[in-house]
Amino acid sequence: MDLDPGGSPWGGLAVTSTLPARGPRTPRKVEAQATQLEAVDDSLGPLGPLGDTSGPADCAPTDEPPAPPVKGRRAASRDGSDPSVVAPAPAHPETHDRPELDVDDDGESSSAKARIPPPVHPAPVSPPQLQRQTQPSMPVEQAAKPSFEITVGDPHKVGDLTSSHIVYQVRTKTTSKAYRQPEFSVSRRYRDFLWLYNQLHANNPGVVVPPPPEKQAVGRFESNFVESRRAALERMLNKSAAHPILQHDGDLKLFLESEAFSVDVKHKEKKEPPLGEGKGVLSSIGLSGSSGGKYVELDDWFHDRKVYLDALENQLKGLVKSIDTVVKQRKELADAAGDFSTSLHTLSTVELSPSLSGPLEGLSDLQVRIRDVYDRQAQHDVLTLGITVDEYIRLVGSIKLAFSMRQKAFHVWHLADGELQKRKTTQDKTLRQGKTQQDRLNQLSADVGDAERRVHHARLLYEDMGRLMRSELDRFEREKVEDFKSGVETFLESAVEAQKELIELWETYLMQLDEAEDGSSFYKAADPTPAPASGPALAPPAADDPPVRDPPPILASDGPPAATEE
């Protein structure tokens, strides 16, 4: 193509095109392609096989309904592949909503091959040593809480006739870091346990402190009483150490760990007690513990608990009397069995017949064993159910003592409030007199501030004691159910074992009697008939052979009846 030199932007330069010249465009002819239709034997199609190539028997209708059309069926390809092959389902559920692939005029899909989902392999199983341990973990509070295992044992009598007493060995195993060693042992007497109880009450107002057993002047060195007291002291220490507040008390640590306990206690009493210890929390705020006037309970919850505790105490005392009656009856049965055994033994020594003296002596020994069973069962009744009931009677007394300390805190609060009002009145009078007494006004202001601080502390102490006692009473109810359940179960198990032992003793005695009767009769008399002079000697019967019984005698018709052996 040649451009005019005058129209070229490069001046007179001529630009020659190298593209070939195109001819005139001719219109495109649209021709229809010839398509040949062939019958395909598609037995899997929705309309069945095409054409009538089968016999009339094959055209009979079947009972099965026609298969629904399958989405994604391809047309026959050029290379003769089976058109009945169904494309695999999409691997992802979201692909169900996608449109089908476009098929061109030749019947082929836009994708050369159908997409096959990748195989799903099972998750690899790690070896047991690499698997994570799924054991239940311990709560942080429980893991941080120290554990105590205290045993009170080895009771022995020490001292002379005028100062004799029982000394116990107190062994402690603990995980608490407050103690020097995890295991240690000390010796304590009964009055040391009383000192610990009083100190815990003074140091922790509002807490229900497990009490020790009561004093007993008569029979305090008997084995049964010493054992019951030992068990009660052990329960007291374990409950105190398991309490979330008492386990951190300094006096409990001193009691469990001190090697020179008496010296340490005297040294502690000589020192000035710190705030809240030694003299008690009520005295730490500078007020005496006088009870004041009569206390009227304003909280209905505490009033109901007082009524409940009074009724519970009466019921427990009645239960203790019943248990004492049962224990007394068991001991009387044991004494009666002992007397019966003595009488049987005396009779067996007088009886000349060995066939009778042997069973009598065996029955005497049986009664001795029965007496031991009754004695043991009476002791178990005291140590299982009796000690639990007695402990909760003392716990009710400890709760009442906590109630009295709460009442004392209430009176201390009101006494402090009355003292505050008096000082405020004095301050107001001094202010109305003028500013001539500035020093006195300063002192009165300091006294009013000190009184306000005491009132604030007394009110907080009273309120804290109320909240603490609510939680303590809830704890008391939970532990009461658990302890009584355990005590009753142990009581029943002990009673069942005692009855089984008695049954076994009686069955053993009866078996011995049967064995004796198998060898010889219980009332066997001498045989008056002499042995025959001639004839073979009869061998003695073996131990396993049944006893040989004599044939019944033949009675004569005209003679007297023959005597039979009884």
XYZ file of C-alpha atoms in Angstrom:
566
model
C 0.000 0.000 0.000
C 1.395 3.367 -1.079
C 0.733 6.513 0.886
C 0.681 9.959 -0.513
C 3.941 11.757 0.236
C 2.049 14.784 1.205
C -0.043 12.931 3.773
C 2.897 11.146 5.404
C 4.012 12.442 8.756
C 7.665 11.733 7.809
C 7.660 14.092 4.972
C 8.308 12.823 1.502
C 9.206 9.293 2.547
C 7.251 6.552 0.800
C 6.123 3.604 2.968
C 5.600 0.342 1.183
C 3.542 -2.437 2.845
C 4.777 -6.017 2.643
C 1.394 -7.661 3.430
C -0.162 -9.502 0.507
C -3.244 -8.075 -0.968
C -6.501 -9.796 0.134
C -9.033 -10.779 -2.427
C -12.693 -10.002 -2.278
C -14.603 -11.773 0.613
C -16.963 -14.471 -0.409
C -19.967 -15.362 1.708
C -19.573 -18.570 3.882
C -21.767 -21.438 2.875
C -23.525 -23.239 5.697
C -23.962 -26.878 4.839
C -25.602 -29.529 7.014
C -23.409 -32.483 7.846
C -24.792 -35.926 7.282
C -25.475 -37.778 10.544
C -26.081 -41.484 10.607
C -28.169 -42.841 13.500
C -27.448 -46.317 14.704
C -29.309 -48.424 17.216
C -27.219 -49.070 20.315
C -28.028 -51.937 22.634
C -28.107 -49.966 25.848
C -29.641 -52.343 28.298
C -28.915 -49.973 31.157
C -30.756 -47.021 29.666
C -33.986 -45.762 31.108
C -36.035 -47.028 28.109
C -34.438 -50.443 27.959
C -32.845 -51.971 24.808
C -33.544 -50.228 21.491
C -34.868 -52.176 18.497
C -36.765 -55.417 18.320
C -33.919 -57.903 18.323
C -35.193 -60.123 21.073
C -37.947 -62.664 21.053
C -41.368 -62.220 22.511
C -40.277 -63.890 25.706
C -37.662 -61.237 26.308
C -40.211 -58.457 25.798
C -42.391 -59.632 28.646
C -42.863 -56.973 31.279
C -40.930 -57.394 34.496
C -42.023 -56.657 38.007
C -39.049 -54.426 38.731
C -39.630 -50.705 38.143
C -37.457 -48.992 35.565
C -34.237 -47.514 36.871
C -34.218 -43.736 37.146
C -32.035 -41.790 34.740
C -28.482 -41.440 35.934
C -27.029 -37.990 35.759
C -23.690 -37.723 33.987
C -24.162 -40.590 31.452
C -21.940 -40.091 28.423
C -22.668 -40.700 24.782
C -20.743 -43.339 22.889
C -17.265 -42.176 21.998
C -15.556 -42.500 18.682
C -13.183 -45.217 19.720
C -15.999 -47.604 20.585
C -15.877 -47.313 24.369
C -18.870 -48.503 26.319
C -21.394 -45.687 26.559
C -22.999 -47.263 29.592
C -20.079 -46.277 31.799
C -21.264 -43.676 34.270
C -19.008 -40.839 35.225
C -17.906 -41.004 38.855
C -19.626 -38.788 41.393
C -17.903 -35.552 42.320
C -15.451 -35.802 45.209
C -16.666 -32.705 47.034
C -20.299 -32.224 48.066
C -20.308 -28.675 46.779
C -19.842 -29.889 43.199
C -23.382 -31.256 43.101
C -24.663 -27.780 42.340
C -22.281 -27.173 39.455
C -23.631 -27.325 35.846
C -22.786 -30.301 33.689
C -19.848 -30.206 31.326
C -20.572 -28.934 27.820
C -20.520 -31.568 25.164
C -19.412 -30.577 21.623
C -20.896 -31.734 18.354
C -18.764 -34.867 18.217
C -20.125 -36.092 21.571
C -16.892 -35.601 23.526
C -16.668 -33.772 26.821
C -14.645 -30.637 27.255
C -12.368 -32.528 29.636
C -10.417 -35.361 28.164
C -10.907 -37.701 31.132
C -13.324 -37.882 34.023
C -11.927 -36.615 37.271
C -11.350 -39.446 39.737
C -11.303 -38.473 43.434
C -8.068 -39.251 45.229
C -8.135 -42.337 47.446
C -8.831 -41.765 51.117
C -6.160 -43.328 53.306
C -6.792 -44.109 56.998
C -5.116 -41.900 59.539
C -1.746 -43.252 60.569
C -1.832 -44.905 63.968
C 0.941 -43.709 66.209
C 2.693 -46.219 68.443
C 1.414 -46.556 72.011
C 4.459 -44.827 73.432
C 3.806 -41.740 71.297
C 0.104 -41.464 72.066
C -0.899 -38.766 74.508
C -1.877 -39.958 77.903
C -5.524 -39.170 78.645
C -5.537 -39.870 82.357
C -7.761 -37.542 84.382
C -5.752 -34.697 85.795
C -5.987 -33.563 89.404
C -7.514 -30.146 90.092
C -5.085 -27.385 90.981
C -6.724 -26.818 94.360
C -6.451 -30.486 95.247
C -2.874 -30.728 94.014
C -1.851 -27.672 96.042
C -3.644 -28.904 99.179
C -1.261 -30.808 101.479
C -2.213 -34.281 102.631
C -1.876 -35.645 106.162
C -1.908 -39.205 107.449
C -1.814 -39.263 111.257
C -1.898 -42.379 113.421
C -2.160 -42.485 117.203
C -0.888 -45.748 118.613
C 1.283 -47.571 121.119
C -0.606 -46.470 124.255
C 1.397 -47.318 127.378
C 1.182 -46.378 131.020
C 3.959 -44.263 132.541
C 4.565 -42.643 135.935
C 4.175 -43.810 139.501
C 1.027 -44.476 141.452
C 0.147 -40.817 142.017
C 1.099 -39.424 138.592
C 0.369 -42.345 136.282
C -1.029 -41.549 132.841
C -1.226 -42.956 129.312
C 1.214 -41.764 126.648
C 0.439 -42.141 122.932
C 2.760 -42.194 119.957
C 1.626 -39.743 117.259
C 3.053 -40.541 113.808
C 2.542 -38.097 110.929
C 3.083 -38.398 107.179
C 2.504 -35.195 105.223
C 3.265 -33.507 101.923
C 3.165 -30.016 103.428
C 6.291 -27.926 102.935
C 5.706 -26.174 106.271
C 7.138 -29.155 108.166
C 10.801 -29.996 108.359
C 10.404 -33.657 107.395
C 7.709 -35.630 105.556
C 7.529 -38.267 108.307
C 8.025 -37.781 112.048
C 6.797 -39.136 115.364
C 6.242 -37.559 118.808
C 4.842 -38.641 122.187
C 1.775 -36.934 123.616
C -0.551 -37.420 126.577
C -4.242 -36.636 126.903
C -3.872 -33.117 128.319
C -1.770 -32.155 125.288
C -4.747 -32.929 123.060
C -6.933 -30.747 125.285
C -4.441 -27.880 124.938
C -4.543 -28.220 121.146
C -8.346 -28.139 121.106
C -8.515 -24.960 123.207
C -5.846 -23.234 121.112
C -7.559 -24.058 117.838
C -10.832 -22.656 119.187
C -9.195 -19.438 120.352
C -7.243 -18.926 117.137
C -10.088 -19.674 114.720
C -13.412 -18.208 115.896
C -16.360 -19.569 113.963
C -14.603 -22.811 112.957
C -16.039 -26.102 114.201
C -12.976 -27.706 115.801
C -13.073 -31.518 116.158
C -13.122 -32.157 119.931
C -11.167 -34.792 121.888
C -12.943 -37.459 123.966
C -14.117 -36.495 127.413
C -12.280 -37.189 130.617
C -12.985 -40.271 132.680
C -11.759 -40.717 136.219
C -12.858 -44.333 136.792
C -11.514 -47.145 134.623
C -9.235 -44.956 132.535
C -6.559 -47.656 132.400
C -8.821 -50.452 131.158
C -7.887 -51.871 127.791
C -11.281 -51.233 126.162
C -11.416 -47.619 127.330
C -7.806 -46.948 126.272
C -8.498 -48.356 122.799
C -11.684 -46.305 122.318
C -9.893 -43.132 123.483
C -6.969 -43.827 121.142
C -9.335 -44.180 118.170
C -11.168 -40.956 119.114
C -7.911 -38.992 119.418
C -6.776 -40.273 116.029
C -10.027 -39.161 114.387
C -9.682 -35.737 116.019
C -6.180 -35.166 114.616
C -7.004 -36.411 111.125
C -10.098 -34.221 110.879
C -8.205 -31.185 112.148
C -5.386 -31.761 109.660
C -7.873 -32.240 106.801
C -9.655 -28.946 107.570
C -8.680 -26.219 105.049
C -8.265 -23.610 107.812
C -7.028 -25.603 110.798
C -4.273 -27.367 108.835
C -2.399 -24.034 108.565
C -2.613 -23.237 112.283
C 0.731 -22.772 114.017
C -0.347 -24.574 117.182
C -1.249 -27.701 115.206
C 2.236 -27.662 113.680
C 3.730 -27.247 117.146
C 1.698 -30.172 118.478
C 2.600 -32.540 115.651
C 6.278 -31.649 115.266
C 7.747 -30.400 118.549
C 10.137 -32.771 120.302
C 10.157 -30.717 123.542
C 6.467 -29.901 123.600
C 6.139 -28.776 127.241
C 9.120 -26.421 126.970
C 7.887 -24.937 123.690
C 4.420 -24.330 125.123
C 5.802 -22.522 128.165
C 8.095 -20.436 125.970
C 5.136 -19.581 123.732
C 3.046 -18.446 126.699
C 5.826 -16.202 127.980
C 6.214 -14.389 124.681
C 3.853 -11.633 123.609
C 1.284 -13.344 121.408
C 0.940 -11.916 117.897
C -2.276 -10.477 116.568
C -5.019 -13.065 116.419
C -3.076 -15.770 118.268
C -2.614 -16.781 121.882
C -5.189 -14.471 123.463
C -7.776 -14.867 120.786
C -9.091 -12.704 117.997
C -11.666 -10.935 120.156
C -9.029 -9.661 122.540
C -6.821 -8.601 119.636
C -9.096 -5.658 118.857
C -8.667 -4.354 122.389
C -12.008 -5.424 123.858
C -12.837 -7.920 126.558
C -14.876 -11.008 125.829
C -17.707 -10.275 128.240
C -21.013 -11.611 127.022
C -22.948 -8.459 127.937
C -26.730 -8.706 127.974
C -28.981 -11.414 126.657
C -28.495 -12.157 123.004
C -31.514 -12.314 120.707
C -30.856 -14.046 117.389
C -32.074 -11.923 114.499
C -31.083 -14.299 111.700
C -33.729 -16.966 111.053
C -31.170 -19.309 109.492
C -29.072 -19.449 112.661
C -32.194 -19.746 114.807
C -33.362 -22.785 112.850
C -29.914 -24.361 113.121
C -29.943 -23.928 116.888
C -33.272 -25.709 117.162
C -32.025 -28.455 114.845
C -28.804 -28.941 116.816
C -30.708 -29.210 120.112
C -32.974 -31.905 118.663
C -30.014 -33.716 117.075
C -28.108 -33.728 120.340
C -31.065 -35.271 122.198
C -31.485 -37.958 119.541
C -27.794 -38.817 119.571
C -27.768 -39.091 123.343
C -30.720 -41.481 123.163
C -28.873 -43.517 120.532
C -25.815 -43.715 122.779
C -27.950 -45.121 125.586
C -29.359 -47.760 123.223
C -25.879 -48.732 122.030
C -24.703 -48.980 125.627
C -27.641 -51.294 126.348
C -26.761 -53.505 123.384
C -23.102 -53.624 124.407
C -24.097 -54.451 127.964
C -26.311 -57.314 126.760
C -23.519 -58.710 124.598
C -21.166 -58.642 127.552
C -23.787 -60.377 129.701
C -24.156 -63.033 126.999
C -20.391 -63.459 126.994
C -20.371 -63.866 130.776
C -23.254 -66.345 130.594
C -21.423 -68.361 127.923
C -18.345 -68.409 130.149
C -20.355 -69.662 133.141
C -22.014 -72.292 130.962
C -18.604 -73.451 129.733
C -17.339 -73.793 133.292
C -20.349 -75.889 134.304
C -19.981 -78.158 131.274
C -16.288 -78.659 131.972
C -17.022 -79.620 135.585
C -19.659 -82.102 134.455
C -17.340 -83.668 131.872
C -14.713 -84.333 134.559
C -17.287 -86.060 136.809
C -18.868 -88.198 134.060
C -17.290 -91.667 133.898
C -18.557 -92.558 130.434
C -16.086 -91.339 127.793
C -18.832 -91.330 125.172
C -20.562 -88.593 127.171
C -17.642 -86.740 128.699
C -16.099 -86.098 125.265
C -19.098 -84.233 123.789
C -19.523 -82.328 127.050
C -15.902 -81.194 126.965
C -16.276 -80.206 123.298
C -19.392 -78.189 124.118
C -17.492 -76.486 126.940
C -14.756 -75.411 124.523
C -17.413 -74.214 122.089
C -18.950 -71.965 124.741
C -15.535 -70.453 125.440
C -15.218 -69.515 121.775
C -18.741 -68.125 121.755
C -17.853 -65.987 124.761
C -14.857 -64.583 122.862
C -17.068 -63.795 119.863
C -19.550 -61.888 122.051
C -16.759 -59.923 123.733
C -15.217 -59.033 120.391
C -18.566 -58.013 118.924
C -19.302 -55.766 121.910
C -15.942 -54.054 121.432
C -16.587 -53.647 117.690
C -19.965 -52.048 118.407
C -18.231 -49.444 120.534
C -15.441 -48.794 118.028
C -17.656 -48.594 114.937
C -21.025 -47.033 115.669
C -20.592 -46.019 119.302
C -17.498 -43.907 118.730
C -19.152 -42.142 115.762
C -22.250 -41.219 117.764
C -20.163 -40.073 120.724
C -17.958 -37.978 118.428
C -20.928 -36.144 116.920
C -22.367 -35.411 120.340
C -19.084 -33.647 121.100
C -19.132 -31.978 117.682
C -22.557 -30.533 118.444
C -21.037 -29.114 121.624
C -18.211 -27.632 119.566
C -20.752 -26.010 117.227
C -22.582 -24.536 120.198
C -19.281 -23.137 121.418
C -18.810 -21.499 118.008
C -22.333 -20.047 118.329
C -21.420 -18.591 121.727
C -18.277 -17.013 120.255
C -20.413 -15.439 117.535
C -22.714 -14.036 120.216
C -19.676 -12.712 122.052
C -18.496 -11.039 118.844
C -21.926 -9.417 118.518
C -21.726 -7.992 122.055
C -18.166 -6.800 121.425
C -19.365 -4.986 118.332
C -22.153 -3.226 120.214
C -19.873 -2.393 123.146
C -17.416 -0.834 120.720
C -20.219 1.092 119.060
C -21.412 2.385 122.454
C -17.888 3.467 123.337
C -17.664 5.278 120.005
C -20.877 7.180 120.672
C -19.621 8.249 124.091
C -16.386 9.599 122.634
C -18.228 11.433 119.892
C -20.506 13.041 122.489
C -17.480 14.160 124.505
C -15.866 15.561 121.380
C -19.006 17.536 120.489
C -19.175 19.050 123.990
C -15.543 20.097 123.789
C -16.080 21.684 120.385
C -18.995 23.767 121.698
C -16.834 25.088 124.526
C -14.474 26.812 122.077
C -10.986 26.439 120.703
C -9.186 26.978 123.976
C -8.647 23.227 124.442
C -6.948 22.382 121.162
C -4.743 19.669 122.650
C -7.745 17.983 124.204
C -9.605 18.192 120.888
C -6.711 16.532 119.119
C -6.669 13.744 121.689
C -10.426 13.276 121.423
C -10.194 13.124 117.652
C -7.537 10.432 117.916
C -9.707 8.536 120.421
C -12.714 8.759 118.101
C -10.651 7.456 115.217
C -9.394 4.560 117.322
C -12.959 3.752 118.433
C -14.168 3.819 114.839
C -11.413 1.408 113.877
C -12.447 -0.969 116.665
C -16.079 -0.791 115.657
C -15.134 -1.513 112.064
C -13.005 -4.507 113.046
C -15.652 -5.859 115.425
C -18.379 -5.583 112.791
C -16.201 -7.293 110.168
C -15.345 -10.057 112.645
C -19.002 -10.677 113.422
C -19.969 -10.769 109.757
C -17.035 -12.991 108.824
C -17.906 -15.403 111.618
C -21.459 -15.615 110.323
C -20.323 -16.456 106.791
C -17.717 -18.899 108.073
C -20.198 -20.685 110.321
C -22.588 -21.167 107.419
C -19.905 -22.950 105.440
C -18.831 -24.886 108.537
C -22.360 -26.143 109.175
C -22.671 -27.234 105.559
C -19.392 -29.092 105.931
C -20.680 -30.629 109.170
C -23.776 -31.971 107.404
C -21.755 -33.533 104.568
C -19.281 -35.178 106.906
C -22.076 -36.383 109.186
C -23.736 -38.287 106.348
C -20.444 -39.846 105.251
C -19.316 -40.790 108.773
C -22.638 -42.295 109.810
C -22.891 -44.229 106.558
C -19.412 -45.625 107.051
C -20.073 -46.379 110.723
C -23.345 -48.198 110.065
C -21.797 -50.234 107.225
C -18.889 -51.263 109.437
C -21.294 -52.081 112.265
C -23.394 -54.314 110.013
C -20.348 -56.022 108.523
C -19.034 -56.752 112.008
C -22.404 -58.186 113.094
C -22.636 -60.371 109.984
C -19.101 -61.689 110.449
C -19.825 -62.489 114.093
C -22.961 -64.450 113.178
C -21.083 -66.325 110.455
C -18.403 -67.243 112.958
C -21.016 -68.514 115.420
C -22.694 -70.610 112.716
C -19.350 -72.056 111.688
C -18.553 -72.982 115.285
C -21.859 -74.791 115.767
C -21.599 -76.607 112.425
C -18.083 -77.766 113.261
C -19.289 -79.115 116.595
C -22.175 -80.997 114.965
C -19.820 -82.526 112.400
C -17.609 -83.755 115.217
C -20.602 -85.369 116.885
C -21.585 -87.090 113.635
C -18.080 -88.433 113.193
C -18.136 -89.748 116.752
C -21.494 -91.458 116.158
C -20.189 -93.111 113.001
C -17.489 -94.866 115.017
C -19.529 -95.788 118.096
C -22.989 -95.160 119.442
C -23.529 -92.135 121.728
C -25.010 -94.388 124.455
C -23.263 -97.622 123.454
C -23.629 -100.398 126.046
C -21.472 -103.508 126.425
C -22.552 -106.492 124.306
C -23.583 -109.363 126.692
C -23.389 -112.061 123.962
C -19.962 -113.777 124.014
C -18.003 -114.157 120.826
C -18.134 -117.589 119.085
C -15.317 -119.942 120.045
C -14.732 -121.302 116.575
C -14.892 -119.888 113.115
C -12.783 -117.483 111.155
C -11.950 -114.202 112.787
C -13.713 -111.206 111.299
C -11.577 -108.352 110.124
C -12.316 -104.964 111.704
C -14.374 -102.642 109.496
C -12.447 -100.087 107.503
C -12.807 -96.381 108.171
C -14.627 -95.795 104.896
C -17.018 -98.737 105.270
C -20.497 -98.003 106.612
C -21.196 -99.299 110.105
C -22.462 -102.862 110.202
C -25.797 -103.126 111.951
C -26.925 -106.300 113.707
C -29.888 -108.131 112.170
C -33.146 -107.779 114.028
C -33.734 -110.542 116.543
C -36.122 -113.400 115.733
C -38.952 -113.517 118.240
C -40.244 -116.902 119.357
C -43.943 -117.494 119.218
C -44.276 -119.039 122.711
C -41.295 -117.507 124.460
C -40.549 -114.161 125.911
C -39.438 -111.447 123.482
C -35.715 -111.282 122.893
C -33.884 -108.263 124.268
C -32.788 -105.800 121.611
C -29.823 -103.441 121.884
C -30.879 -99.821 122.347
